[in-house]
C-alpha positions as a Markdown table, in Angstrom:
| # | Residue | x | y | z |
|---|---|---|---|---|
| 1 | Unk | 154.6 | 46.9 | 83.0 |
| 2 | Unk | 154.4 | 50.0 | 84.9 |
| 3 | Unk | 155.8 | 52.2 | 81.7 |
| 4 | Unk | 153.2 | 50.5 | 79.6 |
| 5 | Unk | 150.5 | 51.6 | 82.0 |
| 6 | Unk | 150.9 | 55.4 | 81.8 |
| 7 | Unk | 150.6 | 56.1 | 78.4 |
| 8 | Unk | 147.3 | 53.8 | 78.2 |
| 9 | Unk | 145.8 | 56.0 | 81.2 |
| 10 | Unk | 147.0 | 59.0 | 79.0 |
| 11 | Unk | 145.3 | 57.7 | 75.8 |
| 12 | Unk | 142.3 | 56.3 | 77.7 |
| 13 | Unk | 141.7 | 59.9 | 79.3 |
| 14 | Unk | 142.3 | 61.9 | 76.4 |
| 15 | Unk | 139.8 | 60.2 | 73.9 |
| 16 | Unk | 137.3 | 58.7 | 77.1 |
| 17 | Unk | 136.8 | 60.4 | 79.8 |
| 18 | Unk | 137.6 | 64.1 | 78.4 |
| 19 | Unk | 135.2 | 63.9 | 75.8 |
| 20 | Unk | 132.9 | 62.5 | 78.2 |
| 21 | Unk | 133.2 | 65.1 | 80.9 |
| 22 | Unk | 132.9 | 67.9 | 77.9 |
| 23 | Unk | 129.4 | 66.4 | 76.7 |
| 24 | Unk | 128.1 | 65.8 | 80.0 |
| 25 | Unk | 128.5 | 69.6 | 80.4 |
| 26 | Unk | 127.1 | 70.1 | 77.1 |
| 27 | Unk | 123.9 | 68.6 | 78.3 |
| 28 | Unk | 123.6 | 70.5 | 81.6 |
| 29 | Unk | 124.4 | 73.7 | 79.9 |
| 30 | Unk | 121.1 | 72.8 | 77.2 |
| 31 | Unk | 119.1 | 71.7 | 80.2 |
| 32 | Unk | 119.6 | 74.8 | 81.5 |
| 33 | Unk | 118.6 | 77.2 | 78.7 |
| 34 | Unk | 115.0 | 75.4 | 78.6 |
| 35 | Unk | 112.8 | 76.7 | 81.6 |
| 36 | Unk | 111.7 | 75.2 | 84.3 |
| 37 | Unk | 107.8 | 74.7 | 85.6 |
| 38 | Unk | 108.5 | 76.6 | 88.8 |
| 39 | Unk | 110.5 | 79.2 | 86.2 |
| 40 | Unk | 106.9 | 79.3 | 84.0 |
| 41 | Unk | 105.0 | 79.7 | 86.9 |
| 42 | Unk | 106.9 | 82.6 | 88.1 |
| 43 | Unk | 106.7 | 84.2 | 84.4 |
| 44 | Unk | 103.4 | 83.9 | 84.4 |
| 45 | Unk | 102.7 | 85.5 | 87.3 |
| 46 | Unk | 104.8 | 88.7 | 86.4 |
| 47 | Unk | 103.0 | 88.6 | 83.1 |
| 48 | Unk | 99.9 | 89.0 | 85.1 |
| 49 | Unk | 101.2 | 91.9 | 87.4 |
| 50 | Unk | 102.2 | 93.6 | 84.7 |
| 51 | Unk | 98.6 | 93.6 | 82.5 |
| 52 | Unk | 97.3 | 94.8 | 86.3 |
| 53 | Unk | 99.3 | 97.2 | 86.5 |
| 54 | Unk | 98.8 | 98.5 | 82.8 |
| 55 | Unk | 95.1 | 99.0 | 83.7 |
| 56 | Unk | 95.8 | 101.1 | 86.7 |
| 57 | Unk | 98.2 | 103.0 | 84.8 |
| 58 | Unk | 95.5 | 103.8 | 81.7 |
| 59 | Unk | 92.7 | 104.5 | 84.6 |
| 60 | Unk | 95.6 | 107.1 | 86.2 |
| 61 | Unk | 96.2 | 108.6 | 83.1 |
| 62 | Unk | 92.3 | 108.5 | 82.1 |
| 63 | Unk | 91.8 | 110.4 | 85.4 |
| 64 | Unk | 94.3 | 113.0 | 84.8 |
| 65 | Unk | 93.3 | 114.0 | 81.3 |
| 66 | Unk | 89.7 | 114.0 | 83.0 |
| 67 | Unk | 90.8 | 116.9 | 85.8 |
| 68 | Unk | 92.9 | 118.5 | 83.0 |
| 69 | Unk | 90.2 | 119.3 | 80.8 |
| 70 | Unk | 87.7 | 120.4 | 83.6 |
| 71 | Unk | 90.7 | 122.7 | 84.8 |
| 72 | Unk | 91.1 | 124.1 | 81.2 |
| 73 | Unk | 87.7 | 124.5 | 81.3 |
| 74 | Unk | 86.6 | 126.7 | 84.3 |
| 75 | Unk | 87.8 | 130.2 | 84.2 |
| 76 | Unk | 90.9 | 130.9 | 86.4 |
| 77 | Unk | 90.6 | 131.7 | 89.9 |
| 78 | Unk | 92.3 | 135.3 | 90.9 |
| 79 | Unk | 95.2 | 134.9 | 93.3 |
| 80 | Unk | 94.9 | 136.3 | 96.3 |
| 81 | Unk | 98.0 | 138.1 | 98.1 |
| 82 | Unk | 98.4 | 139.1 | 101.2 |
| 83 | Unk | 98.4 | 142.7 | 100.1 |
| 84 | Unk | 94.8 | 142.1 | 98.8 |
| 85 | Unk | 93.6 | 142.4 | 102.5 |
């Protein structure tokens, strides 16, 4: 009985509990890939600090080309040395 036993354990894992154990994994792995609420939330909130930061980075920009212009526009400024004195 005991030689009868093994090779039904053997056939019983190989077509049972292998294939089993390979779509459990399956189904974690797909779970996975999907996000999570806390996962959306966290997205979300980068999406957000990213649009702020955008703005401030157009009014940075918007204030440079401002103090550029009004440089280009005033007539240069002699540079003094200290051999002027």
């Amino acid at each position: 009985m005991d030689e009868a036993l093994i090779p039904l354990i053997a056939i019983i894992a190989l077509f049972v509990v292998l294939p089993g154990m390979v779509f459990h994994y399956i189904t974690l792995w797909r779970r996975q890939k999907t996000l999570q609420p806390d996962d959306e939330r966290m997205l979300e909130d980068l999406w957000r600090s990213a649009k702020a930061m955008e703005r401030r980075i157009e009014t940075l920009e918007s204030l440079l080309e401002a103090r550029d212009a009004q440089a280009h526009r005033q007539p240069p400024r002699p540079h003094r040395t200290h051999l002027d004195d």
